[in-house]
Amino acid sequence: MAASVPTVILCGGRGTRISEVNPLVPKPMLPIGDRPILWHIMKMYASHGYTDFVLALGWLGDEVRRFFLQYQALTCDFTIELGHPDQIEFLNGHPEEDWRVSCIDTGAEALTGTRVRRATRHLAEGPIMMTYGDCVGGIDLAALMKFHREHERLATVTAVHPPGRFGELVINSDGTISEFAEKPQTSTGFINGGFMVFEKEAIDHYIPAERDVMLEREPMNALAKDGQLVAYEHEGFWQPMDTPRERKLLEDLWEAGDPPWKMWAD
C-alpha cells in the first residue's frame, strides 16, 4: 500500500541562488501561491496515496518545524478563549489530516547523501520514496513505484529533459543506467529530476556512515556501476526552483489556475 511507503524530502540545503528572495526562509518554505513549495511537493505525493513524510532538515530547519507545529491553526477556523490558551476549538478540518510528518535534524551543513542516511536510519527495510524540496512536476508517482518494483533494482530515479546544469544520465536499452555524470558542461539527454525510489538496503550499503557524501556522486555512481540504478523516463512537465526567475515561473503557472503539477482536488 502507498501509505506504508515513507517519502523522504531533502529540506536542508542553503539554496544560495535563490536566497535573495528571502534570506531568512529556507528554499522549501518559499511560497508558490499561499503555500510553501514543500507543501506542493507533499500534495503531489499525497494525491497518489503517499502520506507518510520524513523531512530531512538542516539550515533554518526550525522554520519547517514551526510550519507543521502550527499547521492546524494556520489552515483551520478556530475559537480560542484568550484567558485559556489551551482551550482552542477547531471549527473545521483540512485535507491533510491523514498526513504523518516526521521532522528529522540531519545537520546544518551535511551533504545530501549524509542527510538521506540520517533521515532513514529508523526506517524499516523496503522501498523509500525520495525527492528534493525544490522541484515539482506532473510525475505519476504510483507508476514510478510500479516501475521500481517491476525492475527489481535497488534504486530508481526519474529522468527528465531540462537545462544542462544538472547531472546527466546515460541510459541503456534495458533501462539500467551506465553512467551518472555530475553536472556536465553540455547536456543533450536525460537528467536526474529527483522523485526517486531507494530500497533501504541501497542506503545502508552505498551511503557510508563514516564520512559526509553527496548522494549524487559516490552512491549514485556505485549503484550505476553495479547495475542497480534504473531510470523512469518522464516526458511531461518538470521544473526546479533554483532561482528567483524559476520561482516567478511557478508562481505565474499557479496563479493562471491550472498548474501542471496540481494533481489534487481543492
mmCIF file of C-alpha atoms in Angstrom, residues 11 26 57-66 103:
data_model
loop_
_atom_site.group_PDB
_atom_site.id
_atom_site.type_symbol
_atom_site.label_atom_id
_atom_site.label_comp_id
_atom_site.label_asym_id
_atom_site.label_seq_id
_atom_site.Cartn_x
_atom_site.Cartn_y
_atom_site.Cartn_z
ATOM 1 C CA CYS A 11 14.935 20.185 3.013
ATOM 2 C CA PRO A 26 14.792 28.003 3.671
ATOM 3 C CA LEU A 57 16.068 19.251 7.917
ATOM 4 C CA GLY A 58 19.224 21.330 8.058
ATOM 5 C CA TRP A 59 19.762 25.043 7.508
ATOM 6 C CA LEU A 60 16.857 27.046 9.034
ATOM 7 C CA GLY A 61 15.071 23.803 9.815
ATOM 8 C CA ASP A 62 13.169 25.474 12.649
ATOM 9 C CA GLU A 63 11.087 27.316 10.038
ATOM 10 C CA VAL A 64 9.859 23.985 8.696
ATOM 11 C CA ARG A 65 9.166 22.701 12.216
ATOM 12 C CA ARG A 66 7.111 25.780 13.082
ATOM 13 C CA CYS A 103 10.949 16.332 11.147
#
